[in-house]
PDB file of C-alpha atoms and ligand atoms in Angstrom:
ATOM      1  CA  UNK X   1     -19.679  83.146-116.087  1.00  0.00           C
ATOM      2  CA  UNK X   2     -17.337  82.362-118.943  1.00  0.00           C
ATOM      3  CA  UNK X   3     -18.697  82.524-122.445  1.00  0.00           C
ATOM      4  CA  UNK X   4     -19.706  79.088-123.760  1.00  0.00           C
ATOM      5  CA  UNK X   5     -17.981  80.042-127.024  1.00  0.00           C
ATOM      6  CA  UNK X   6     -14.516  80.278-125.460  1.00  0.00           C
ATOM      7  CA  UNK X   7     -11.921  77.492-125.374  1.00  0.00           C
ATOM      8  CA  UNK X   8      -9.218  78.378-122.873  1.00  0.00           C
ATOM      9  CA  UNK X   9      -6.102  76.187-122.718  1.00  0.00           C
ATOM     10  CA  UNK X  10      -5.873  74.478-119.292  1.00  0.00           C
ATOM     11  CA  UNK X  11      -2.627  76.227-118.333  1.00  0.00           C
ATOM     12  CA  UNK X  12      -4.226  79.631-119.005  1.00  0.00           C
ATOM     13  CA  UNK X  13      -7.502  78.763-117.270  1.00  0.00           C
ATOM     14  CA  UNK X  14      -5.520  77.648-114.251  1.00  0.00           C
ATOM     15  CA  UNK X  15      -3.450  80.863-114.209  1.00  0.00           C
ATOM     16  CA  UNK X  16      -6.619  82.974-114.438  1.00  0.00           C
ATOM     17  CA  UNK X  17      -8.347  81.012-111.697  1.00  0.00           C
ATOM     18  CA  UNK X  18      -5.379  81.353-109.337  1.00  0.00           C
ATOM     19  CA  UNK X  19      -4.604  85.003-110.133  1.00  0.00           C
ATOM     20  CA  UNK X  20      -1.336  84.398-111.990  1.00  0.00           C
ATOM     21  CA  UNK X  21      -0.318  86.923-114.660  1.00  0.00           C
ATOM     22  CA  UNK X  22      -1.523  86.259-118.221  1.00  0.00           C
ATOM     23  CA  UNK X  23      -0.739  88.250-121.371  1.00  0.00           C
ATOM     24  CA  UNK X  24      -3.021  88.146-124.412  1.00  0.00           C
ATOM     25  CA  UNK X  25      -1.455  88.120-127.894  1.00  0.00           C
ATOM     26  CA  UNK X  26      -3.201  88.764-131.225  1.00  0.00           C
ATOM     27  CA  UNK X  27      -3.229  86.691-134.401  1.00  0.00           C
ATOM     28  CA  UNK X  28      -3.694  89.198-137.247  1.00  0.00           C
ATOM     29  CA  UNK X  29      -0.069  90.149-136.689  1.00  0.00           C
ATOM     30  CA  UNK X  30       0.711  86.483-137.493  1.00  0.00           C
ATOM     31  CA  UNK X  31      -1.508  86.060-140.568  1.00  0.00           C
ATOM     32  CA  UNK X  32      -1.426  89.579-142.015  1.00  0.00           C
ATOM     33  CA  UNK X  33       1.388  91.403-140.253  1.00  0.00           C
ATOM     34  CA  UNK X  34       4.424  89.319-141.194  1.00  0.00           C
ATOM     35  CA  UNK X  35       5.385  86.827-143.929  1.00  0.00           C
ATOM     36  CA  UNK X  36       5.593  83.062-143.400  1.00  0.00           C
ATOM     37  CA  UNK X  37       7.602  81.438-141.820  1.00  0.00           C
ATOM     38  CA  UNK X  38       8.954  84.368-139.769  1.00  0.00           C
ATOM     39  CA  UNK X  39       5.412  84.991-138.494  1.00  0.00           C
ATOM     40  CA  UNK X  40       5.125  81.555-136.881  1.00  0.00           C
ATOM     41  CA  UNK X  41       8.680  81.666-135.505  1.00  0.00           C
ATOM     42  CA  UNK X  42       8.014  85.110-134.046  1.00  0.00           C
ATOM     43  CA  UNK X  43       4.714  84.020-132.501  1.00  0.00           C
ATOM     44  CA  UNK X  44       6.549  81.186-130.729  1.00  0.00           C
ATOM     45  CA  UNK X  45       9.366  83.452-129.556  1.00  0.00           C
ATOM     46  CA  UNK X  46       6.871  86.016-128.281  1.00  0.00           C
ATOM     47  CA  UNK X  47       5.154  83.351-126.197  1.00  0.00           C
ATOM     48  CA  UNK X  48       8.524  82.304-124.773  1.00  0.00           C
ATOM     49  CA  UNK X  49       9.435  85.899-123.895  1.00  0.00           C
ATOM     50  CA  UNK X  50       6.141  86.264-122.016  1.00  0.00           C
ATOM     51  CA  UNK X  51       7.040  83.134-120.030  1.00  0.00           C
ATOM     52  CA  UNK X  52      10.608  84.313-119.399  1.00  0.00           C
ATOM     53  CA  UNK X  53       9.153  87.480-117.871  1.00  0.00           C
ATOM     54  CA  UNK X  54       6.858  85.702-115.476  1.00  0.00           C
ATOM     55  CA  UNK X  55       3.486  85.441-117.230  1.00  0.00           C
ATOM     56  CA  UNK X  56       1.483  82.887-119.194  1.00  0.00           C
ATOM     57  CA  UNK X  57       0.955  83.714-122.906  1.00  0.00           C
ATOM     58  CA  UNK X  58      -2.548  83.521-124.386  1.00  0.00           C
ATOM     59  CA  UNK X  59      -2.543  83.835-128.160  1.00  0.00           C
ATOM     60  CA  UNK X  60      -6.087  84.504-129.368  1.00  0.00           C
ATOM     61  CA  UNK X  61      -7.705  83.450-132.660  1.00  0.00           C
ATOM     62  CA  UNK X  62     -10.835  81.817-134.066  1.00  0.00           C
ATOM     63  CA  UNK X  63     -10.280  78.181-135.023  1.00  0.00           C
ATOM     64  CA  UNK X  64     -13.055  75.976-136.467  1.00  0.00           C
ATOM     65  CA  UNK X  65     -15.631  78.475-135.317  1.00  0.00           C
ATOM     66  CA  UNK X  66     -14.474  78.594-131.680  1.00  0.00           C
ATOM     67  CA  UNK X  67     -12.914  81.508-129.808  1.00  0.00           C
ATOM     68  CA  UNK X  68      -9.517  80.191-128.735  1.00  0.00           C
ATOM     69  CA  UNK X  69      -7.554  81.577-125.817  1.00  0.00           C
ATOM     70  CA  UNK X  70      -4.204  79.855-126.283  1.00  0.00           C
ATOM     71  CA  UNK X  71      -3.292  78.061-129.499  1.00  0.00           C
ATOM     72  CA  UNK X  72      -1.674  74.698-130.103  1.00  0.00           C
ATOM     73  CA  UNK X  73       1.209  74.332-132.556  1.00  0.00           C
ATOM     74  CA  UNK X  74      -1.047  73.189-135.414  1.00  0.00           C
ATOM     75  CA  UNK X  75      -3.338  76.218-135.098  1.00  0.00           C
ATOM     76  CA  UNK X  76      -0.384  78.616-135.025  1.00  0.00           C
ATOM     77  CA  UNK X  77       1.073  76.992-138.133  1.00  0.00           C
ATOM     78  CA  UNK X  78      -2.274  77.126-139.972  1.00  0.00           C
ATOM     79  CA  UNK X  79      -2.667  80.839-139.234  1.00  0.00           C
ATOM     80  CA  UNK X  80       0.875  81.617-140.318  1.00  0.00           C
ATOM     81  CA  UNK X  81       0.721  79.527-143.501  1.00  0.00           C
ATOM     82  CA  UNK X  82      -2.759  80.807-144.332  1.00  0.00           C
ATOM     83  CA  UNK X  83      -1.513  84.394-144.302  1.00  0.00           C
ATOM     84  CA  UNK X  84      -3.775  86.840-146.105  1.00  0.00           C
ATOM     85  CA  UNK X  85      -6.184  83.984-147.018  1.00  0.00           C
ATOM     86  CA  UNK X  86      -7.221  83.811-143.346  1.00  0.00           C
ATOM     87  CA  UNK X  87     -10.211  86.037-142.545  1.00  0.00           C
ATOM     88  CA  UNK X  88      -9.110  89.129-140.668  1.00  0.00           C
ATOM     89  CA  UNK X  89     -11.675  89.547-137.884  1.00  0.00           C
ATOM     90  CA  UNK X  90     -12.418  92.756-136.142  1.00  0.00           C
ATOM     91  CA  UNK X  91     -15.434  93.311-133.835  1.00  0.00           C
ATOM     92  CA  UNK X  92     -18.026  93.191-136.621  1.00  0.00           C
ATOM     93  CA  UNK X  93     -16.712  89.944-138.133  1.00  0.00           C
ATOM     94  CA  UNK X  94     -16.628  87.654-135.082  1.00  0.00           C
ATOM     95  CA  UNK X  95     -20.161  86.181-135.186  1.00  0.00           C
ATOM     96  CA  UNK X  96     -20.013  85.484-138.922  1.00  0.00           C
ATOM     97  CA  UNK X  97     -16.734  83.595-138.728  1.00  0.00           C
ATOM     98  CA  UNK X  98     -18.072  81.584-135.780  1.00  0.00           C
ATOM     99  CA  UNK X  99     -21.294  80.808-137.666  1.00  0.00           C
ATOM    100  CA  UNK X 100     -19.333  79.607-140.701  1.00  0.00           C
ATOM    101  CA  UNK X 101     -17.056  77.514-138.430  1.00  0.00           C
ATOM    102  CA  UNK X 102     -14.048  79.134-140.067  1.00  0.00           C
ATOM    103  CA  UNK X 103     -10.587  80.205-139.012  1.00  0.00           C
ATOM    104  CA  UNK X 104     -10.204  83.882-138.179  1.00  0.00           C
ATOM    105  CA  UNK X 105      -7.282  86.077-137.199  1.00  0.00           C
ATOM    106  CA  UNK X 106      -8.123  88.530-134.445  1.00  0.00           C
ATOM    107  CA  UNK X 107      -7.110  92.188-134.688  1.00  0.00           C
ATOM    108  CA  UNK X 108      -6.325  94.402-131.719  1.00  0.00           C
ATOM    109  CA  UNK X 109     -10.052  95.145-131.330  1.00  0.00           C
ATOM    110  CA  UNK X 110     -11.258  91.550-131.397  1.00  0.00           C
ATOM    111  CA  UNK X 111      -8.333  90.265-129.331  1.00  0.00           C
ATOM    112  CA  UNK X 112      -9.314  92.818-126.657  1.00  0.00           C
ATOM    113  CA  UNK X 113     -12.898  91.546-126.783  1.00  0.00           C
ATOM    114  CA  UNK X 114     -11.905  87.900-126.325  1.00  0.00           C
ATOM    115  CA  UNK X 115      -9.278  88.763-123.689  1.00  0.00           C
ATOM    116  CA  UNK X 116     -11.910  90.670-121.705  1.00  0.00           C
ATOM    117  CA  UNK X 117     -14.313  87.708-121.947  1.00  0.00           C
ATOM    118  CA  UNK X 118     -11.594  85.489-120.489  1.00  0.00           C
ATOM    119  CA  UNK X 119     -10.644  87.996-117.771  1.00  0.00           C
ATOM    120  CA  UNK X 120      -7.246  88.974-119.217  1.00  0.00           C
ATOM    121  CA  UNK X 121      -6.302  92.630-118.640  1.00  0.00           C
ATOM    122  CA  UNK X 122      -2.985  92.992-120.481  1.00  0.00           C
ATOM    123  CA  UNK X 123      -2.341  92.426-124.189  1.00  0.00           C
ATOM    124  CA  UNK X 124       0.935  92.863-126.048  1.00  0.00           C
ATOM    125  CA  UNK X 125       1.305  93.393-129.793  1.00  0.00           C
ATOM    126  CA  UNK X 126       3.252  95.380-132.398  1.00  0.00           C
ATOM    127  CA  UNK X 127       1.196  98.358-133.468  1.00  0.00           C
ATOM    128  CA  UNK X 128      -2.424  99.430-133.101  1.00  0.00           C
ATOM    129  CA  UNK X 129      -4.746 100.502-135.878  1.00  0.00           C
ATOM    130  CA  UNK X 130      -5.707 104.174-135.941  1.00  0.00           C
ATOM    131  CA  UNK X 131      -6.922 107.079-137.990  1.00  0.00           C
ATOM    132  CA  UNK X 132      -5.591 106.644-141.507  1.00  0.00           C
ATOM    133  CA  UNK X 133      -4.020 109.438-143.463  1.00  0.00           C
ATOM    134  CA  UNK X 134      -6.760 110.930-145.588  1.00  0.00           C
ATOM    135  CA  UNK X 135      -9.426 109.876-143.074  1.00  0.00           C
ATOM    136  CA  UNK X 136     -11.236 113.216-143.296  1.00  0.00           C
ATOM    137  CA  UNK X 137     -12.139 112.050-146.856  1.00  0.00           C
ATOM    138  CA  UNK X 138     -12.210 108.253-146.523  1.00  0.00           C
ATOM    139  CA  UNK X 139     -13.531 107.902-142.948  1.00  0.00           C
ATOM    140  CA  UNK X 140     -10.985 105.095-142.485  1.00  0.00           C
ATOM    141  CA  UNK X 141     -10.619 104.882-138.718  1.00  0.00           C
ATOM    142  CA  UNK X 142      -9.692 101.525-137.210  1.00  0.00           C
ATOM    143  CA  UNK X 143     -12.244  99.822-134.983  1.00  0.00           C
ATOM    144  CA  UNK X 144      -9.292  99.337-132.598  1.00  0.00           C
ATOM    145  CA  UNK X 145      -9.814 102.887-131.332  1.00  0.00           C
ATOM    146  CA  UNK X 146     -13.482 102.373-130.441  1.00  0.00           C
ATOM    147  CA  UNK X 147     -12.558  99.143-128.701  1.00  0.00           C
ATOM    148  CA  UNK X 148      -9.956 100.958-126.627  1.00  0.00           C
ATOM    149  CA  UNK X 149     -12.712 103.361-125.635  1.00  0.00           C
ATOM    150  CA  UNK X 150     -14.966 100.609-124.277  1.00  0.00           C
ATOM    151  CA  UNK X 151     -13.085  97.435-123.405  1.00  0.00           C
ATOM    152  CA  UNK X 152     -10.951  97.243-120.293  1.00  0.00           C
ATOM    153  CA  UNK X 153      -7.705  95.843-121.634  1.00  0.00           C
ATOM    154  CA  UNK X 154      -4.337  97.604-121.723  1.00  0.00           C
ATOM    155  CA  UNK X 155      -2.575  97.293-125.072  1.00  0.00           C
ATOM    156  CA  UNK X 156       1.221  97.342-125.014  1.00  0.00           C
ATOM    157  CA  UNK X 157       2.497  98.389-128.436  1.00  0.00           C
ATOM    158  CA  UNK X 158       5.312 100.288-130.136  1.00  0.00           C
ATOM    159  CA  UNK X 159       2.998 103.186-130.965  1.00  0.00           C
ATOM    160  CA  UNK X 160       1.347 103.571-134.348  1.00  0.00           C
ATOM    161  CA  UNK X 161       2.935 103.125-137.745  1.00  0.00           C
ATOM    162  CA  UNK X 162       3.154 106.268-139.790  1.00  0.00           C
ATOM    163  CA  UNK X 163       0.947 104.622-142.433  1.00  0.00           C
ATOM    164  CA  UNK X 164      -1.518 106.302-140.038  1.00  0.00           C
ATOM    165  CA  UNK X 165      -2.107 109.936-139.177  1.00  0.00           C
ATOM    166  CA  UNK X 166      -0.562 109.827-135.715  1.00  0.00           C
ATOM    167  CA  UNK X 167      -1.792 113.281-134.694  1.00  0.00           C
ATOM    168  CA  UNK X 168      -5.414 112.480-135.578  1.00  0.00           C
ATOM    169  CA  UNK X 169      -5.115 109.090-133.889  1.00  0.00           C
ATOM    170  CA  UNK X 170      -4.104 110.831-130.649  1.00  0.00           C
ATOM    171  CA  UNK X 171      -6.974 113.327-130.988  1.00  0.00           C
ATOM    172  CA  UNK X 172      -9.426 110.483-131.429  1.00  0.00           C
ATOM    173  CA  UNK X 173      -8.073 108.636-128.384  1.00  0.00           C
ATOM    174  CA  UNK X 174      -8.345 111.805-126.319  1.00  0.00           C
ATOM    175  CA  UNK X 175     -11.984 112.301-127.337  1.00  0.00           C
ATOM    176  CA  UNK X 176     -12.729 108.698-126.402  1.00  0.00           C
ATOM    177  CA  UNK X 177     -11.014 109.031-123.021  1.00  0.00           C
ATOM    178  CA  UNK X 178      -8.250 106.540-123.739  1.00  0.00           C
ATOM    179  CA  UNK X 179      -5.005 107.328-121.925  1.00  0.00           C
ATOM    180  CA  UNK X 180      -1.762 106.986-123.858  1.00  0.00           C
ATOM    181  CA  UNK X 181       1.124 106.073-121.562  1.00  0.00           C
ATOM    182  CA  UNK X 182       4.734 106.315-122.687  1.00  0.00           C
ATOM    183  CA  UNK X 183       6.986 103.704-121.103  1.00  0.00           C
ATOM    184  CA  UNK X 184      10.161 105.579-120.235  1.00  0.00           C
ATOM    185  CA  UNK X 185       9.267 108.001-123.025  1.00  0.00           C
ATOM    186  CA  UNK X 186       7.736 111.466-123.341  1.00  0.00           C
ATOM    187  CA  UNK X 187       7.024 110.878-126.996  1.00  0.00           C
ATOM    188  CA  UNK X 188       4.685 108.470-128.731  1.00  0.00           C
ATOM    189  CA  UNK X 189       6.950 106.135-130.703  1.00  0.00           C
ATOM    190  CA  UNK X 190       6.178 105.543-134.392  1.00  0.00           C
ATOM    191  CA  UNK X 191       6.704 101.776-134.471  1.00  0.00           C
ATOM    192  CA  UNK X 192      10.009 101.506-136.424  1.00  0.00           C
ATOM    193  CA  UNK X 193      11.356 104.680-134.859  1.00  0.00           C
ATOM    194  CA  UNK X 194      11.449 105.868-131.250  1.00  0.00           C
ATOM    195  CA  UNK X 195      10.095 109.313-132.076  1.00  0.00           C
ATOM    196  CA  UNK X 196       6.993 110.608-133.823  1.00  0.00           C
ATOM    197  CA  UNK X 197       7.052 114.281-132.890  1.00  0.00           C
ATOM    198  CA  UNK X 198       3.920 113.765-130.735  1.00  0.00           C
ATOM    199  CA  UNK X 199       3.831 113.687-126.955  1.00  0.00           C
ATOM    200  CA  UNK X 200       2.168 110.965-124.889  1.00  0.00           C
ATOM    201  CA  UNK X 201      -0.302 111.904-122.143  1.00  0.00           C
ATOM    202  CA  UNK X 202       1.712 110.392-119.310  1.00  0.00           C
ATOM    203  CA  UNK X 203       5.249 109.134-119.050  1.00  0.00           C
ATOM    204  CA  UNK X 204       5.643 106.256-116.569  1.00  0.00           C
ATOM    205  CA  UNK X 205       8.959 104.559-116.000  1.00  0.00           C
ATOM    206  CA  UNK X 206       8.193 101.235-114.337  1.00  0.00           C
ATOM    207  CA  UNK X 207       5.781  98.340-114.922  1.00  0.00           C
ATOM    208  CA  UNK X 208       4.601  98.850-111.320  1.00  0.00           C
ATOM    209  CA  UNK X 209       3.661 102.490-111.957  1.00  0.00           C
ATOM    210  CA  UNK X 210       1.733 101.492-115.089  1.00  0.00           C
ATOM    211  CA  UNK X 211      -0.029  98.677-113.234  1.00  0.00           C
ATOM    212  CA  UNK X 212      -1.046 101.034-110.429  1.00  0.00           C
ATOM    213  CA  UNK X 213      -2.553 103.585-112.825  1.00  0.00           C
ATOM    214  CA  UNK X 214      -4.480 100.832-114.610  1.00  0.00           C
ATOM    215  CA  UNK X 215      -5.664  99.354-111.325  1.00  0.00           C
ATOM    216  CA  UNK X 216      -7.011 102.736-110.204  1.00  0.00           C
ATOM    217  CA  UNK X 217      -8.692 103.400-113.540  1.00  0.00           C
ATOM    218  CA  UNK X 218     -10.619 100.157-113.378  1.00  0.00           C
ATOM    219  CA  UNK X 219     -11.246 100.317-109.626  1.00  0.00           C
ATOM    220  CA  UNK X 220     -12.929 103.682-110.217  1.00  0.00           C
ATOM    221  CA  UNK X 221     -15.207 102.097-112.792  1.00  0.00           C
ATOM    222  CA  UNK X 222     -13.635 104.040-115.643  1.00  0.00           C
ATOM    223  CA  UNK X 223     -14.277 101.583-118.425  1.00  0.00           C
ATOM    224  CA  UNK X 224     -12.119 101.181-121.468  1.00  0.00           C
ATOM    225  CA  UNK X 225      -8.546 100.380-122.259  1.00  0.00           C
ATOM    226  CA  UNK X 226      -5.238 102.149-122.355  1.00  0.00           C
ATOM    227  CA  UNK X 227      -2.374 102.371-124.783  1.00  0.00           C
ATOM    228  CA  UNK X 228       1.035 101.595-123.316  1.00  0.00           C
ATOM    229  CA  UNK X 229       3.578 102.779-125.860  1.00  0.00           C
ATOM    230  CA  UNK X 230       6.971 101.121-125.632  1.00  0.00           C
ATOM    231  CA  UNK X 231       9.597 102.549-128.010  1.00  0.00           C
ATOM    232  CA  UNK X 232      11.498 100.016-130.119  1.00  0.00           C
ATOM    233  CA  UNK X 233      14.887  99.263-128.477  1.00  0.00           C
ATOM    234  CA  UNK X 234      17.346 101.851-129.848  1.00  0.00           C
ATOM    235  CA  UNK X 235      19.672  99.276-131.412  1.00  0.00           C
ATOM    236  CA  UNK X 236      16.859  97.976-133.636  1.00  0.00           C
ATOM    237  CA  UNK X 237      15.255 101.310-134.609  1.00  0.00           C
ATOM    238  CA  UNK X 238      15.278 102.134-138.335  1.00  0.00           C
ATOM    239  CA  UNK X 239      16.560 105.267-140.046  1.00  0.00           C
ATOM    240  CA  UNK X 240      13.533 107.558-140.372  1.00  0.00           C
ATOM    241  CA  UNK X 241      14.261 108.455-144.011  1.00  0.00           C
ATOM    242  CA  UNK X 242      14.232 104.789-145.132  1.00  0.00           C
ATOM    243  CA  UNK X 243      10.953 103.995-143.489  1.00  0.00           C
ATOM    244  CA  UNK X 244       9.298 107.255-144.566  1.00  0.00           C
ATOM    245  CA  UNK X 245      10.190 106.606-148.208  1.00  0.00           C
ATOM    246  CA  UNK X 246       8.753 103.085-148.078  1.00  0.00           C
ATOM    247  CA  UNK X 247       5.558 104.281-146.398  1.00  0.00           C
ATOM    248  CA  UNK X 248       5.077 107.064-148.968  1.00  0.00           C
ATOM    249  CA  UNK X 249       5.442 104.597-151.820  1.00  0.00           C
ATOM    250  CA  UNK X 250       3.099 102.057-150.192  1.00  0.00           C
ATOM    251  CA  UNK X 251       0.461 104.746-149.618  1.00  0.00           C
ATOM    252  CA  UNK X 252       0.752 105.876-153.252  1.00  0.00           C
ATOM    253  CA  UNK X 253       0.323 102.321-154.535  1.00  0.00           C
ATOM    254  CA  UNK X 254      -2.672 101.701-152.282  1.00  0.00           C
ATOM    255  CA  UNK X 255      -4.275 104.831-153.665  1.00  0.00           C
ATOM    256  CA  UNK X 256      -3.518 103.893-157.298  1.00  0.00           C
ATOM    257  CA  UNK X 257      -4.869 100.371-156.806  1.00  0.00           C
ATOM    258  CA  UNK X 258      -7.971 101.563-154.946  1.00  0.00           C
ATOM    259  CA  UNK X 259      -7.199  99.491-151.838  1.00  0.00           C
ATOM    260  CA  UNK X 260      -9.850 100.250-149.216  1.00  0.00           C
ATOM    261  CA  UNK X 261     -11.528  99.062-146.031  1.00  0.00           C
ATOM    262  CA  UNK X 262     -10.108  96.157-144.089  1.00  0.00           C
ATOM    263  CA  UNK X 263      -7.639  95.391-146.903  1.00  0.00           C
ATOM    264  CA  UNK X 264      -5.890  98.716-146.432  1.00  0.00           C
ATOM    265  CA  UNK X 265      -3.763  97.995-143.343  1.00  0.00           C
ATOM    266  CA  UNK X 266      -2.606  94.498-144.446  1.00  0.00           C
ATOM    267  CA  UNK X 267      -1.695  95.866-147.896  1.00  0.00           C
ATOM    268  CA  UNK X 268       0.371  98.693-146.417  1.00  0.00           C
ATOM    269  CA  UNK X 269       2.089  96.426-143.881  1.00  0.00           C
ATOM    270  CA  UNK X 270       3.070  93.924-146.571  1.00  0.00           C
ATOM    271  CA  UNK X 271       4.311  96.581-149.030  1.00  0.00           C
ATOM    272  CA  UNK X 272       6.404  98.375-146.406  1.00  0.00           C
ATOM    273  CA  UNK X 273       7.934  95.025-145.504  1.00  0.00           C
ATOM    274  CA  UNK X 274       8.744  94.232-149.147  1.00  0.00           C
ATOM    275  CA  UNK X 275      10.053  97.708-149.952  1.00  0.00           C
ATOM    276  CA  UNK X 276      12.499  97.799-147.059  1.00  0.00           C
ATOM    277  CA  UNK X 277      13.725  94.262-147.654  1.00  0.00           C
ATOM    278  CA  UNK X 278      14.261  92.367-144.457  1.00  0.00           C
ATOM    279  CA  UNK X 279      15.095  95.504-142.447  1.00  0.00           C
ATOM    280  CA  UNK X 280      11.619  96.445-141.352  1.00  0.00           C
ATOM    281  CA  UNK X 281      10.758  92.823-140.608  1.00  0.00           C
ATOM    282  CA  UNK X 282      13.768  92.468-138.306  1.00  0.00           C
ATOM    283  CA  UNK X 283      12.768  95.673-136.498  1.00  0.00           C
ATOM    284  CA  UNK X 284       9.159  94.516-136.312  1.00  0.00           C
ATOM    285  CA  UNK X 285      10.162  91.209-134.706  1.00  0.00           C
ATOM    286  CA  UNK X 286      12.373  92.913-132.118  1.00  0.00           C
ATOM    287  CA  UNK X 287       9.754  95.436-131.064  1.00  0.00           C
ATOM    288  CA  UNK X 288       7.114  92.744-130.603  1.00  0.00           C
ATOM    289  CA  UNK X 289       9.495  90.774-128.383  1.00  0.00           C
ATOM    290  CA  UNK X 290      10.194  93.900-126.349  1.00  0.00           C
ATOM    291  CA  UNK X 291       6.464  94.603-125.963  1.00  0.00           C
ATOM    292  CA  UNK X 292       5.822  91.019-124.869  1.00  0.00           C
ATOM    293  CA  UNK X 293       8.430  91.377-122.108  1.00  0.00           C
ATOM    294  CA  UNK X 294       6.936  94.657-120.891  1.00  0.00           C
ATOM    295  CA  UNK X 295       3.390  93.266-121.077  1.00  0.00           C
ATOM    296  CA  UNK X 296       4.411  90.309-118.917  1.00  0.00           C
ATOM    297  CA  UNK X 297       6.018  92.585-116.328  1.00  0.00           C
ATOM    298  CA  UNK X 298       2.923  94.819-116.185  1.00  0.00           C
ATOM    299  CA  UNK X 299       0.655  91.777-115.869  1.00  0.00           C
ATOM    300  CA  UNK X 300       2.854  90.476-113.039  1.00  0.00           C
ATOM    301  CA  UNK X 301       2.643  93.842-111.271  1.00  0.00           C
ATOM    302  CA  UNK X 302      -1.139  94.156-111.639  1.00  0.00           C
TER     303      UNK X 302
HETATM  304  N1  LIG F   1      -0.509  97.733-137.336  1.00  0.00           N
HETATM  305  C1  LIG F   1       0.674  97.113-137.297  1.00  0.00           C
HETATM  306  N2  LIG F   1       0.722  95.760-137.354  1.00  0.00           N
HETATM  307  C2  LIG F   1      -0.424  95.006-137.426  1.00  0.00           C
HETATM  308  C3  LIG F   1      -1.682  95.673-137.451  1.00  0.00           C
HETATM  309  C4  LIG F   1      -1.677  97.034-137.397  1.00  0.00           C
HETATM  310  O1  LIG F   1       1.697  97.781-137.231  1.00  0.00           O
HETATM  311  O2  LIG F   1      -0.338  93.766-137.487  1.00  0.00           O
HETATM  312  C5  LIG F   1      -2.955  94.867-137.485  1.00  0.00           C
HETATM  313  C6  LIG F   1      -3.525  94.701-136.067  1.00  0.00           C
HETATM  314  O3  LIG F   1      -4.164  93.444-135.979  1.00  0.00           O
HETATM  315  C7  LIG F   1      -4.558  95.807-135.997  1.00  0.00           C
HETATM  316  C8  LIG F   1      -5.094  95.789-137.411  1.00  0.00           C
HETATM  317  O4  LIG F   1      -5.572  95.597-135.046  1.00  0.00           O
HETATM  318  O5  LIG F   1      -3.960  95.568-138.234  1.00  0.00           O
HETATM  319  C9  LIG F   1      -5.813  97.064-137.762  1.00  0.00           C
HETATM  320  O6  LIG F   1      -6.503  96.896-138.960  1.00  0.00           O
HETATM  321  P1  LIG F   1      -7.567  98.014-139.413  1.00  0.00           P
HETATM  322  O7  LIG F   1      -6.746  99.238-139.672  1.00  0.00           O
HETATM  323  O8  LIG F   1      -8.195  97.463-140.656  1.00  0.00           O
HETATM  324  O9  LIG F   1      -8.512  98.184-138.267  1.00  0.00           O
HETATM  325 MN1  LIG F   2      -9.799 100.593-141.691  1.00  0.00          MN
END
């Protein structure tokens, strides 16, 4: 039984009913992850890349208090233009934004929730939330990690940004039983760069091999998601020193300005983007496109 709170675009509902591949896409990356108008342009290109690779895109957001699976052009534009004024919704926020009949941008966690409600198993994005640097003091651990522990959706991403503590993020995922798969990579990529210095749990080299592992996991009743880490294409990777310097400065400013809670990640993303000029944005766009293509191929193989 589908949730009465879901609105699924007819093309997506039809694909789900007939077993065609569908890839979920998130909306916080649109509102909070990139500046306007590149965010809206990228969201459209990502949807096209999913199609070009044989799947139907399903961008997820809350619009007028409804859970939307698939967005029309007006909704995409409103999310992109709204930017940081749009409510960023993780698991805890969903019912309140529905009750207020507002617009909400879904994070990795809440996009997984809505995707699972709709019966979508594969979700492509840029980067996941994780354990923040300083978390032993601040307790700032993204709800994305708990969602990966419980909700059966595979998240294709370019690893975790080094605004996070990547080592602690991997420890947390291990404790929660979430496998981290490297696509053609032994190492967990660090979003803008192909290397992080940390190993993935399993390297798999084809979408079919990833699909088979996921199929077995869920067939065995092992609940929860998986991280599929796809390194940014080499030609678009950034010099490590540039990105490290920007991240250090952004972290310092966040600390000085007392930025906390759900504001932390959007603040850091925006500052890193500003501090590196257009370079990090260009890399960000390319890695999302690459993840969308891989997500579509995994969904097709599932
Ligand atoms: N990391 C990125 N880009 C993003 C995000 C994280 O590199 O756009 C967004 C995603 O929507 C993710 C959210 O789910 O930030 C995590 O926020 P928090 O750390 O507050 O859980
Ligand atoms: Mn947080």
